[in-house]
Amino acid sequence: MSDHDVIIIGAGFAGMYQLHRLRRLGFDARVIEAADDVGGTWYWNRYPGARCDIESIEYSYSFDPELEQEWNWSERYAAQPELLSYAQHVAHRYGLREHITFRTRVETLDWDDHARQWTVTTDDGTSRTARYVIAATGCLSVPSRPRFEGLADFAGEVYWTSRWPHEGVDLAGKRVAVIGTGSSGLQTITAIAPVVGELTVFQRTPSFAVPAHNGPIAERLADAKTRYREIREYSRMARAGFQCHAGTRSLVETEAEDVQREFDARWADGGLCFSSAFTDILRDMKANEVAAEYVRGRIREKVKDPRLAEKLSPRTYPIASKRMCVDTGYFEVYNQDNVSLVDINEHPIQRLTERGIIAGGTEHEFDVIILATGFDAMTGALNAMDIRSGDGVHNGGVRTLREKWAHGPRTYLGLMSAGFPNLFMITGPQSPSVLSNMMTSIEYHVDWVTRALEYLREHGLNRMEAAPDAEDNWVNTTNDVAALTVMPQAASWYMGANIPGKQRVFMPFAGGVGTYKQIGDGVAVAHYHGFELT
């Protein structure tokens, strides 16, 4: 007899919704969470300026119309404190905390095929058993911690954006370095530039960023509350899982004046819909370069120093092949006298010293160093646990998920991996996940897994596993779809390129949320075709 029907790992938006769904259906479900509160990404990421890049109205749950009506977002793009408050409100509203074990980290999962259950062992030495395990561990939850020679020698303060102190940090008047210019770096730089004494940004690869045009949304929210059902239905079938008018014209077949007008309109509106202006931006390098040059032109308008504007203009990868940033005045900070840029392609970081950073033979002195170095995306959280499945007889002799995924993740629909029965993943690799509005993808996966567990219970079944041939086909499909786009051309975290030694494989499913939903629904209707149920 198992201790629980289901153990859910993680109390972010995915884990909370999964817990809510299962408890309401009578499953004995328990969440195990490393933090001391709910919120997942928005619990850990408290760095200055942290906010979502999906509009608040859509970066929210859709499962309860009453929740939609009672919660009032204050900004177009909610900041971290508001997102965390929302998560806490949800936990309180649905009585979730009593079913969550906090301050406990899962270290190992061991599958017993005879007993048909998982043994889940945590860092406090406790073991629990469950018929099913659902990993709601998040796609961006394990920080990337690159090694910097001399880091321990630095006498000042060192902070990682991925684990910012909860009590905050006083940076007023200090000499600050920021290493990294991805989304967290951009947001941090924008937020702290007005208050620090001196700010030096160490940049390897500049980012494409579109304006947020952030601000109060009382009128927009009031309108959304009158038609939330319409908004949600559209988003569930939209390519990226949120309201975004996708262009129907090919850029290369459109007159230059019309292209300019379309980009101007998208720029004026702001947000991630910019890259959806034309059908071929992600498929044709000529079209992609036109879009990229438009953004570079906008950067030149914002940054007064032409040489600096060029350094801030990406030229080594296609636009939208990395997740674009949504900024609130990032490029403008470089017009401030207290902000400077070090291009580490020209002046590589050699080491950190007691006083600061030596780059290109020059020592820069700092009081504070901030490391905005991102995450081991998509597979990091799963591979951080020791996940073992029997003796490997049914999995080519491979016993651990780490071994199986050594050359890249292998899943069926991003939901399960062959050889690891009764282990489900929410927004796992080879699903749309990070290419989408995560809330749309989270709800779809949670609903899918919940229906599958209901089906097993109703039919007297207790073991579900991805079939190896279905998995092989899905891996090939994911790779083939990605190859039709320009996205694999970038050394991005989509490819695992930010983690030394990690196999470079394009990890998300690039076919779009709507297409994926149609496939997933079809599999479920066909009595979970491609899965072995016993």
Short mmCIF file of C-alpha atoms in Angstrom, two decimals:
data_model
loop_
_atom_site.label_atom_id
_atom_site.label_comp_id
_atom_site.label_asym_id
_atom_site.label_seq_id
_atom_site.Cartn_x
_atom_site.Cartn_y
_atom_site.Cartn_z
CA MET A 1 0.00 0.00 0.00
CA SER A 2 1.52 3.32 -1.05
CA ASP A 3 1.69 6.29 1.31
CA HIS A 4 0.01 8.45 -1.33
CA ASP A 5 -1.72 8.03 -4.64
CA VAL A 6 0.35 10.85 -6.11
CA ILE A 7 3.40 12.84 -5.09
CA ILE A 8 3.81 16.15 -6.90
CA ILE A 9 7.24 17.77 -6.93
CA GLY A 10 7.07 21.55 -6.82
CA ALA A 11 4.56 24.13 -5.56
CA GLY A 12 4.75 26.65 -8.37
CA PHE A 13 1.80 27.39 -10.63
CA ALA A 14 1.96 23.88 -12.13
CA GLY A 15 2.20 22.01 -8.84
CA MET A 16 -0.55 24.02 -7.18
CA TYR A 17 -3.01 23.51 -10.02
CA GLN A 18 -2.17 19.80 -10.21
CA LEU A 19 -2.76 19.45 -6.47
CA HIS A 20 -6.08 21.28 -6.72
CA ARG A 21 -7.31 19.10 -9.60
CA LEU A 22 -6.38 15.80 -7.96
CA ARG A 23 -7.65 16.62 -4.47
CA ARG A 24 -11.04 17.56 -5.90
CA LEU A 25 -11.22 14.15 -7.60
CA GLY A 26 -10.47 12.30 -4.37
CA PHE A 27 -6.84 11.40 -5.02
CA ASP A 28 -4.50 11.39 -2.03
CA ALA A 29 -1.99 13.89 -3.39
CA ARG A 30 0.96 15.48 -1.58
CA VAL A 31 3.26 18.22 -2.87
CA ILE A 32 6.92 18.36 -1.87
CA GLU A 33 8.50 21.81 -2.21
CA ALA A 34 12.06 22.99 -1.52
CA ALA A 35 11.06 26.57 -0.71
CA ASP A 36 9.22 27.72 2.38
CA ASP A 37 6.25 29.02 0.40
CA VAL A 38 4.41 28.57 -2.88
CA GLY A 39 5.24 30.44 -6.08
CA GLY A 40 8.02 28.48 -7.78
CA THR A 41 9.79 30.81 -10.22
CA TRP A 42 8.23 33.83 -8.55
CA TYR A 43 9.32 32.72 -5.10
CA TRP A 44 12.98 32.41 -6.09
CA ASN A 45 13.40 35.19 -8.66
CA ARG A 46 13.30 38.37 -6.58
CA TYR A 47 16.04 40.33 -8.33
CA PRO A 48 15.39 44.03 -9.03
CA GLY A 49 13.00 44.53 -11.93
CA ALA A 50 11.86 40.89 -12.13
CA ARG A 51 8.58 40.66 -14.02
CA CYS A 52 6.77 38.43 -16.49
CA ASP A 53 7.07 38.82 -20.27
CA ILE A 54 3.46 37.65 -20.85
CA GLU A 55 0.67 40.10 -20.10
CA SER A 56 -0.80 39.65 -16.62
CA ILE A 57 -4.33 39.13 -17.94
CA GLU A 58 -3.16 35.94 -19.65
CA TYR A 59 -0.40 34.90 -17.26
CA SER A 60 -3.09 33.66 -14.90
CA TYR A 61 -5.24 30.63 -14.23
CA SER A 62 -8.32 30.05 -16.37
CA PHE A 63 -9.86 27.10 -14.49
CA ASP A 64 -12.11 29.13 -12.18
CA PRO A 65 -14.19 32.06 -13.53
CA GLU A 66 -14.67 33.35 -9.98
CA LEU A 67 -10.90 33.62 -9.49
CA GLU A 68 -10.62 35.49 -12.78
CA GLN A 69 -13.22 38.00 -11.66
CA GLU A 70 -11.96 38.59 -8.13
CA TRP A 71 -8.25 39.12 -8.85
CA ASN A 72 -7.21 42.56 -10.09
CA TRP A 73 -3.87 42.97 -11.82
CA SER A 74 -2.32 46.41 -11.50
CA GLU A 75 0.08 46.39 -14.47
CA ARG A 76 0.18 45.12 -18.04
CA TYR A 77 3.25 43.03 -17.13
CA ALA A 78 3.10 42.05 -13.48
CA ALA A 79 6.22 42.37 -11.34
CA GLN A 80 7.48 39.57 -9.09
CA PRO A 81 5.84 40.74 -5.84
CA GLU A 82 2.41 40.82 -7.47
CA LEU A 83 2.89 37.42 -9.10
CA LEU A 84 3.96 35.92 -5.78
CA SER A 85 0.94 37.50 -4.07
CA TYR A 86 -1.28 35.90 -6.71
CA ALA A 87 0.25 32.48 -6.07
CA GLN A 88 -0.21 32.92 -2.31
CA HIS A 89 -3.82 34.00 -2.84
CA VAL A 90 -4.50 30.86 -4.89
CA ALA A 91 -2.92 28.63 -2.24
CA HIS A 92 -5.09 30.21 0.46
CA ARG A 93 -8.30 30.32 -1.59
CA TYR A 94 -8.22 26.59 -2.39
CA GLY A 95 -6.74 25.36 0.91
CA LEU A 96 -3.59 23.97 -0.69
CA ARG A 97 -0.92 24.60 1.93
CA GLU A 98 -2.07 21.81 4.25
CA HIS A 99 -1.22 19.33 1.48
CA ILE A 100 2.26 20.75 0.80
CA THR A 101 5.46 19.76 2.58
CA PHE A 102 7.72 22.84 2.49
CA ARG A 103 11.48 23.27 2.99
CA THR A 104 12.05 19.75 1.64
CA ARG A 105 13.95 18.84 -1.50
CA VAL A 106 13.47 15.60 -3.45
CA GLU A 107 16.80 13.86 -4.03
CA THR A 108 15.95 10.42 -5.41
CA LEU A 109 13.10 8.59 -7.10
CA ASP A 110 13.21 4.78 -7.23
CA TRP A 111 10.68 2.76 -9.21
CA ASP A 112 9.65 -0.68 -7.97
CA ASP A 113 7.99 -2.47 -10.88
CA HIS A 114 6.78 -5.35 -8.69
CA ALA A 115 5.01 -3.05 -6.23
CA ARG A 116 4.24 -0.58 -9.02
CA GLN A 117 5.14 2.44 -6.98
CA TRP A 118 7.80 5.11 -6.61
CA THR A 119 9.86 5.63 -3.48
CA VAL A 120 10.58 9.33 -3.09
CA THR A 121 13.49 10.21 -0.82
CA THR A 122 14.08 13.76 0.37
CA ASP A 123 17.02 15.68 1.77
CA ASP A 124 15.80 15.16 5.36
CA GLY A 125 16.22 11.39 4.91
CA THR A 126 12.50 10.72 4.76
CA SER A 127 11.10 8.27 2.22
CA ARG A 128 7.53 8.27 0.94
CA THR A 129 5.88 5.95 -1.57
CA ALA A 130 3.36 6.84 -4.25
CA ARG A 131 1.70 5.08 -7.16
CA TYR A 132 2.40 8.10 -9.38
CA VAL A 133 4.90 10.98 -9.35
CA ILE A 134 4.26 14.22 -11.20
CA ALA A 135 7.29 16.45 -11.71
CA ALA A 136 6.06 20.05 -11.67
CA THR A 137 9.64 21.20 -11.27
CA GLY A 138 9.67 24.10 -13.71
CA CYS A 139 11.65 24.70 -16.88
CA LEU A 140 13.80 27.48 -15.41
CA SER A 141 14.35 26.45 -11.81
CA VAL A 142 17.94 25.15 -11.59
CA PRO A 143 20.42 28.04 -11.75
CA SER A 144 23.41 27.93 -14.07
CA ARG A 145 26.49 28.62 -11.98
CA PRO A 146 29.47 29.02 -14.34
CA ARG A 147 32.88 28.99 -12.68
CA PHE A 148 34.72 32.30 -12.47
CA GLU A 149 38.35 32.05 -11.43
CA GLY A 150 38.96 34.08 -8.30
CA LEU A 151 35.30 34.45 -7.33
CA ALA A 152 36.10 33.49 -3.74
CA ASP A 153 38.82 36.17 -3.63
CA PHE A 154 36.45 39.07 -4.25
CA ALA A 155 36.11 41.13 -1.04
CA GLY A 156 32.84 42.79 -1.98
CA GLU A 157 29.30 41.48 -2.22
CA VAL A 158 28.32 38.79 -4.77
CA TYR A 159 24.71 38.08 -5.77
CA TRP A 160 23.09 35.70 -8.26
CA THR A 161 19.87 36.94 -9.85
CA SER A 162 18.50 33.39 -9.61
CA ARG A 163 18.80 33.41 -5.79
CA TRP A 164 18.41 37.05 -4.82
CA PRO A 165 18.25 37.68 -1.04
CA HIS A 166 14.68 37.88 0.18
CA GLU A 167 15.49 40.83 2.38
CA GLY A 168 16.70 42.82 -0.64
CA VAL A 169 20.03 44.51 -1.30
CA ASP A 170 21.03 48.16 -0.87
CA LEU A 171 22.91 49.18 -4.04
CA ALA A 172 22.58 52.96 -3.66
CA GLY A 173 25.76 54.76 -4.66
CA LYS A 174 27.80 51.57 -5.07
CA ARG A 175 30.08 50.47 -7.90
CA VAL A 176 28.23 47.52 -9.42
CA ALA A 177 29.08 44.96 -12.11
CA VAL A 178 26.46 42.87 -13.87
CA ILE A 179 27.63 39.79 -15.79
CA GLY A 180 25.02 38.55 -18.26
CA THR A 181 22.51 40.24 -20.57
CA GLY A 182 19.69 37.74 -20.91
CA SER A 183 16.24 38.56 -19.61
CA SER A 184 17.18 38.63 -15.92
CA GLY A 185 20.26 40.72 -16.70
CA LEU A 186 18.27 43.24 -18.74
CA GLN A 187 15.61 43.61 -16.06
CA THR A 188 18.19 43.99 -13.30
CA ILE A 189 20.27 46.52 -15.24
CA THR A 190 17.21 48.64 -16.07
CA ALA A 191 16.03 48.66 -12.44
CA ILE A 192 19.33 49.45 -10.71
CA ALA A 193 20.87 51.92 -13.17
CA PRO A 194 19.13 54.96 -11.63
CA VAL A 195 20.28 54.19 -8.06
CA VAL A 196 23.83 52.79 -8.25
CA GLY A 197 26.91 54.97 -8.26
CA GLU A 198 28.55 53.25 -11.24
CA LEU A 199 27.24 50.35 -13.31
CA THR A 200 29.43 48.25 -15.59
CA VAL A 201 27.74 45.64 -17.77
CA PHE A 202 29.81 42.67 -18.99
CA GLN A 203 28.19 41.43 -22.19
CA ARG A 204 29.04 38.43 -24.35
CA THR A 205 25.93 38.33 -26.54
CA PRO A 206 23.49 41.24 -26.87
CA SER A 207 19.76 40.52 -26.72
CA PHE A 208 16.92 41.48 -29.00
CA ALA A 209 14.39 43.36 -26.87
CA VAL A 210 11.02 44.86 -27.69
CA PRO A 211 9.31 47.53 -25.57
CA ALA A 212 6.77 46.55 -22.93
CA HIS A 213 4.92 49.86 -22.82
CA ASN A 214 4.07 48.77 -19.31
CA GLY A 215 1.55 50.61 -17.19
CA PRO A 216 -1.78 50.45 -15.36
CA ILE A 217 -4.43 48.25 -17.00
CA ALA A 218 -7.70 48.99 -15.19
CA GLU A 219 -9.69 49.57 -18.39
CA ARG A 220 -8.10 46.68 -20.27
CA LEU A 221 -8.71 44.34 -17.32
CA ALA A 222 -12.33 45.41 -17.02
CA ASP A 223 -12.85 44.60 -20.69
CA ALA A 224 -11.09 41.23 -20.34
CA LYS A 225 -13.36 40.26 -17.46
CA THR A 226 -16.38 40.56 -19.75
CA ARG A 227 -14.93 38.12 -22.29
CA TYR A 228 -12.44 35.90 -20.47
CA ARG A 229 -13.90 32.73 -21.95
CA GLU A 230 -13.35 34.04 -25.47
CA ILE A 231 -9.78 35.05 -24.60
CA ARG A 232 -8.96 31.66 -23.11
CA GLU A 233 -10.39 29.67 -26.01
CA TYR A 234 -8.36 31.71 -28.47
CA SER A 235 -5.18 31.33 -26.44
CA ARG A 236 -5.49 27.57 -26.12
CA MET A 237 -5.30 27.25 -29.90
CA ALA A 238 -2.85 30.10 -30.55
CA ARG A 239 0.67 29.21 -31.58
CA ALA A 240 2.27 30.78 -28.51
CA GLY A 241 -0.64 30.25 -26.11
CA PHE A 242 -1.69 33.89 -25.73
CA GLN A 243 -3.61 36.61 -27.57
CA CYS A 244 -1.43 37.56 -30.49
CA HIS A 245 -2.63 38.47 -33.95
CA ALA A 246 -0.45 36.30 -36.17
CA GLY A 247 0.35 37.77 -39.55
CA THR A 248 -0.88 35.91 -42.62
CA ARG A 249 1.52 37.42 -45.15
CA SER A 250 5.03 36.39 -46.11
CA LEU A 251 7.49 39.20 -45.44
CA VAL A 252 9.56 38.49 -48.53
CA GLU A 253 6.45 38.86 -50.69
CA THR A 254 5.27 42.08 -49.01
CA GLU A 255 6.12 45.61 -50.15
CA ALA A 256 8.77 47.30 -48.02
CA GLU A 257 6.42 50.13 -47.04
CA ASP A 258 3.84 47.64 -45.75
CA VAL A 259 6.51 45.75 -43.84
CA GLN A 260 7.60 48.98 -42.19
CA ARG A 261 4.02 49.90 -41.24
CA GLU A 262 3.39 46.46 -39.76
CA PHE A 263 6.57 46.54 -37.68
CA ASP A 264 5.85 50.10 -36.55
CA ALA A 265 2.40 49.05 -35.36
CA ARG A 266 3.75 46.03 -33.50
CA TRP A 267 6.50 48.13 -31.93
CA ALA A 268 3.96 50.72 -30.79
CA ASP A 269 1.84 47.97 -29.21
CA GLY A 270 4.84 46.31 -27.54
CA GLY A 271 5.39 42.75 -26.34
CA LEU A 272 6.29 39.41 -27.84
CA CYS A 273 3.80 39.60 -30.71
CA PHE A 274 6.43 41.50 -32.71
CA SER A 275 7.94 38.30 -34.12
CA SER A 276 4.50 37.08 -35.28
CA ALA A 277 4.12 39.92 -37.78
CA PHE A 278 4.81 37.71 -40.82
CA THR A 279 4.63 34.00 -41.50
CA ASP A 280 8.25 33.55 -42.55
CA ILE A 281 10.24 35.40 -39.87
CA LEU A 282 11.12 32.12 -38.15
CA ARG A 283 11.46 30.13 -41.38
CA ASP A 284 13.37 32.31 -43.84
CA MET A 285 16.69 33.95 -43.03
CA LYS A 286 16.06 36.78 -45.50
CA ALA A 287 12.79 37.66 -43.75
CA ASN A 288 14.40 37.16 -40.37
CA GLU A 289 17.21 39.59 -41.21
CA VAL A 290 14.69 42.29 -42.20
CA ALA A 291 13.00 41.94 -38.81
CA ALA A 292 16.35 41.91 -37.02
CA GLU A 293 17.53 45.05 -38.80
CA TYR A 294 14.31 46.82 -37.89
CA VAL A 295 15.04 46.18 -34.18
CA ARG A 296 18.68 47.18 -34.60
CA GLY A 297 17.43 50.44 -36.12
CA ARG A 298 15.30 51.02 -33.05
CA ILE A 299 18.32 50.41 -30.82
CA ARG A 300 20.27 53.02 -32.78
CA GLU A 301 17.43 55.47 -32.15
CA LYS A 302 17.56 54.86 -28.41
CA VAL A 303 21.32 54.80 -27.77
CA LYS A 304 23.09 58.11 -28.43
CA ASP A 305 26.61 56.71 -28.91
CA PRO A 306 26.68 54.95 -32.34
CA ARG A 307 29.56 52.65 -31.36
CA LEU A 308 27.77 51.59 -28.20
CA ALA A 309 24.51 51.08 -30.11
CA GLU A 310 26.34 48.71 -32.46
CA LYS A 311 27.72 46.68 -29.55
CA LEU A 312 24.17 46.39 -28.17
CA SER A 313 22.83 45.20 -31.53
CA PRO A 314 22.67 41.40 -31.98
CA ARG A 315 24.22 40.11 -35.21
CA THR A 316 25.31 36.54 -34.45
CA TYR A 317 21.95 34.76 -34.32
CA PRO A 318 18.47 35.09 -35.88
CA ILE A 319 15.92 37.26 -34.15
CA ALA A 320 13.45 35.22 -32.01
CA SER A 321 15.74 32.17 -32.11
CA LYS A 322 16.30 33.00 -28.46
CA ARG A 323 13.38 34.10 -26.32
CA MET A 324 13.08 37.82 -26.97
CA CYS A 325 13.16 40.19 -24.02
CA VAL A 326 10.39 42.64 -23.18
CA ASP A 327 12.10 45.74 -21.81
CA THR A 328 11.05 48.77 -19.79
CA GLY A 329 13.80 51.16 -20.88
CA TYR A 330 16.86 48.94 -21.07
CA PHE A 331 18.69 50.52 -23.98
CA GLU A 332 18.12 54.04 -22.65
CA VAL A 333 20.16 53.35 -19.51
CA TYR A 334 23.33 53.37 -21.64
CA ASN A 335 22.82 57.10 -22.18
CA GLN A 336 23.48 57.63 -18.46
CA ASP A 337 26.95 58.85 -17.51
CA ASN A 338 27.23 56.23 -14.77
CA VAL A 339 26.66 53.21 -17.08
CA SER A 340 29.34 51.55 -19.23
CA LEU A 341 29.61 48.36 -21.28
CA VAL A 342 32.46 45.85 -21.50
CA ASP A 343 32.29 43.56 -24.53
CA ILE A 344 33.86 40.35 -23.26
CA ASN A 345 34.38 39.10 -26.82
CA GLU A 346 36.96 41.89 -27.16
CA HIS A 347 37.95 41.99 -23.49
CA PRO A 348 37.46 38.48 -22.05
CA ILE A 349 36.97 38.06 -18.31
CA GLN A 350 40.24 36.57 -17.08
CA ARG A 351 39.59 36.35 -13.37
CA LEU A 352 38.03 38.00 -10.37
CA THR A 353 40.28 39.64 -7.80
CA GLU A 354 39.90 40.99 -4.31
CA ARG A 355 39.00 44.38 -5.78
CA GLY A 356 36.95 43.41 -8.84
CA ILE A 357 37.24 41.89 -12.32
CA ILE A 358 40.16 41.66 -14.72
CA ALA A 359 38.89 41.74 -18.31
CA GLY A 360 41.16 42.16 -21.32
CA GLY A 361 44.09 42.95 -19.07
CA THR A 362 42.29 45.79 -17.26
CA GLU A 363 41.15 45.56 -13.65
CA HIS A 364 37.75 47.07 -12.91
CA GLU A 365 37.03 47.76 -9.24
CA PHE A 366 33.60 47.08 -7.74
CA ASP A 367 31.71 46.99 -4.47
CA VAL A 368 29.12 44.51 -5.80
CA ILE A 369 29.13 41.84 -8.52
CA ILE A 370 25.78 40.55 -9.81
CA LEU A 371 25.77 37.32 -11.79
CA ALA A 372 22.83 37.05 -14.20
CA THR A 373 23.88 33.74 -15.72
CA GLY A 374 20.52 32.05 -16.25
CA PHE A 375 19.39 28.47 -15.79
CA ASP A 376 19.97 24.87 -16.79
CA ALA A 377 16.74 24.95 -18.73
CA MET A 378 14.10 22.26 -19.22
CA THR A 379 16.12 19.21 -18.17
CA GLY A 380 18.06 20.71 -15.27
CA ALA A 381 15.48 20.17 -12.54
CA LEU A 382 14.78 16.57 -13.58
CA ASN A 383 18.44 15.68 -13.90
CA ALA A 384 19.15 17.26 -10.52
CA MET A 385 17.27 14.32 -8.98
CA ASP A 386 18.55 10.74 -9.09
CA ILE A 387 15.65 9.11 -10.93
CA ARG A 388 16.05 5.33 -11.15
CA SER A 389 13.83 2.77 -12.85
CA GLY A 390 14.30 -0.85 -11.78
CA ASP A 391 17.11 -2.86 -13.33
CA GLY A 392 16.98 -1.26 -16.75
CA VAL A 393 15.89 -4.46 -18.47
CA HIS A 394 13.02 -2.67 -20.19
CA ASN A 395 15.07 0.44 -20.98
CA GLY A 396 18.10 -0.77 -22.89
CA GLY A 397 20.07 -1.40 -19.71
CA VAL A 398 19.81 2.24 -18.66
CA ARG A 399 18.78 2.68 -15.06
CA THR A 400 18.74 6.44 -14.56
CA LEU A 401 17.04 9.28 -16.39
CA ARG A 402 20.36 11.15 -16.45
CA GLU A 403 21.95 8.30 -18.38
CA LYS A 404 19.05 8.08 -20.79
CA TRP A 405 19.13 11.83 -21.43
CA ALA A 406 22.92 12.13 -21.69
CA HIS A 407 22.63 13.02 -25.39
CA GLY A 408 19.46 15.04 -25.04
CA PRO A 409 15.98 14.49 -23.59
CA ARG A 410 13.78 11.72 -24.93
CA THR A 411 10.06 11.90 -24.20
CA TYR A 412 6.69 11.18 -25.66
CA LEU A 413 4.77 14.46 -25.92
CA GLY A 414 7.01 15.93 -23.23
CA LEU A 415 4.82 14.07 -20.73
CA MET A 416 6.60 10.77 -20.04
CA SER A 417 9.88 9.04 -20.87
CA ALA A 418 9.96 5.36 -21.86
CA GLY A 419 11.39 3.13 -19.15
CA PHE A 420 10.11 5.34 -16.33
CA PRO A 421 6.51 4.29 -15.67
CA ASN A 422 4.01 6.40 -13.76
CA LEU A 423 6.32 9.44 -13.88
CA PHE A 424 4.68 12.44 -15.51
CA MET A 425 6.29 15.76 -16.41
CA ILE A 426 4.46 19.08 -16.56
CA THR A 427 5.72 21.24 -19.46
CA GLY A 428 8.60 18.83 -19.93
CA PRO A 429 11.14 18.90 -22.78
CA GLN A 430 9.66 18.29 -26.25
CA SER A 431 6.44 20.09 -25.35
CA PRO A 432 5.74 23.77 -26.24
CA SER A 433 6.56 24.93 -22.68
CA VAL A 434 9.12 27.77 -22.92
CA LEU A 435 8.03 28.73 -26.45
CA SER A 436 4.60 29.58 -25.06
CA ASN A 437 2.64 31.33 -22.36
CA MET A 438 3.61 28.94 -19.58
CA MET A 439 0.22 29.23 -17.88
CA THR A 440 -1.59 27.98 -20.98
CA SER A 441 0.82 25.06 -21.33
CA ILE A 442 0.73 24.28 -17.60
CA GLU A 443 -3.05 24.06 -17.52
CA TYR A 444 -3.16 21.87 -20.60
CA HIS A 445 -0.60 19.42 -19.21
CA VAL A 446 -2.19 19.30 -15.76
CA ASP A 447 -5.62 18.67 -17.27
CA TRP A 448 -4.19 15.98 -19.58
CA VAL A 449 -2.40 14.16 -16.75
CA THR A 450 -5.47 14.41 -14.52
CA ARG A 451 -7.68 12.87 -17.18
CA ALA A 452 -5.12 10.09 -17.69
CA LEU A 453 -5.09 9.25 -13.96
CA GLU A 454 -8.89 9.25 -13.94
CA TYR A 455 -8.88 6.89 -16.92
CA LEU A 456 -6.47 4.51 -15.17
CA ARG A 457 -8.57 4.51 -12.01
CA GLU A 458 -11.84 3.98 -13.87
CA HIS A 459 -10.42 1.03 -15.84
CA GLY A 460 -8.66 -0.72 -12.97
CA LEU A 461 -5.20 0.07 -14.35
CA ASN A 462 -2.17 1.15 -12.31
CA ARG A 463 0.78 1.41 -14.67
CA MET A 464 1.32 3.82 -17.57
CA GLU A 465 4.48 4.18 -19.64
CA ALA A 466 5.47 5.78 -22.92
CA ALA A 467 6.01 3.16 -25.63
CA PRO A 468 9.57 3.26 -27.00
CA ASP A 469 8.47 3.46 -30.64
CA ALA A 470 6.05 6.32 -29.91
CA GLU A 471 8.82 8.12 -28.06
CA ASP A 472 11.27 7.64 -30.94
CA ASN A 473 8.72 9.04 -33.35
CA TRP A 474 8.01 12.06 -31.14
CA VAL A 475 11.71 12.84 -30.68
CA ASN A 476 12.15 12.72 -34.46
CA THR A 477 9.06 14.86 -34.94
CA THR A 478 10.32 17.47 -32.48
CA ASN A 479 13.69 17.60 -34.20
CA ASP A 480 12.16 17.76 -37.67
CA VAL A 481 9.79 20.59 -36.76
CA ALA A 482 12.60 22.60 -35.19
CA ALA A 483 14.74 22.06 -38.28
CA LEU A 484 12.06 23.81 -40.37
CA THR A 485 12.80 26.99 -38.40
CA VAL A 486 15.84 29.20 -37.83
CA MET A 487 15.75 28.60 -34.06
CA PRO A 488 18.39 25.84 -33.85
CA GLN A 489 20.91 28.26 -35.39
CA ALA A 490 21.31 30.12 -32.09
CA ALA A 491 23.53 29.02 -29.22
CA SER A 492 20.59 29.42 -26.86
CA TRP A 493 19.39 27.84 -23.66
CA TYR A 494 16.70 26.24 -25.83
CA MET A 495 19.66 24.22 -27.14
CA GLY A 496 21.36 23.80 -23.76
CA ALA A 497 24.25 25.87 -25.11
CA ASN A 498 24.65 27.84 -21.88
CA ILE A 499 25.64 24.73 -19.89
CA PRO A 500 29.20 23.43 -20.45
CA GLY A 501 29.18 19.81 -21.67
CA LYS A 502 25.43 19.69 -22.23
CA GLN A 503 24.42 18.07 -25.50
CA ARG A 504 23.11 20.68 -27.94
CA VAL A 505 19.62 19.58 -28.90
CA PHE A 506 16.65 21.87 -29.51
CA MET A 507 14.49 20.93 -26.55
CA PRO A 508 11.01 22.51 -26.93
CA PHE A 509 8.36 21.49 -29.46
CA ALA A 510 8.27 24.28 -32.05
CA GLY A 511 4.99 23.31 -33.72
CA GLY A 512 2.86 25.59 -31.58
CA VAL A 513 0.44 25.24 -28.66
CA GLY A 514 -2.67 24.73 -30.80
CA THR A 515 -1.10 21.99 -32.92
CA TYR A 516 0.29 20.29 -29.82
CA LYS A 517 -3.14 20.39 -28.14
CA GLN A 518 -4.74 18.72 -31.16
CA ILE A 519 -2.11 15.96 -31.04
CA GLY A 520 -2.43 15.48 -27.28
CA ASP A 521 -6.22 15.43 -27.41
CA GLY A 522 -6.11 12.87 -30.22
CA VAL A 523 -3.81 10.61 -28.22
CA ALA A 524 -6.16 10.75 -25.22
CA VAL A 525 -9.28 10.10 -27.30
CA ALA A 526 -7.56 7.06 -28.82
CA HIS A 527 -7.30 5.55 -25.33
CA TYR A 528 -3.79 6.98 -24.84
CA HIS A 529 -2.31 5.69 -28.06
CA GLY A 530 1.47 5.46 -27.77
CA PHE A 531 1.36 4.70 -24.06
CA GLU A 532 1.42 1.22 -22.54
CA LEU A 533 -1.34 0.85 -19.94
CA THR A 534 -1.49 -2.25 -17.73
#
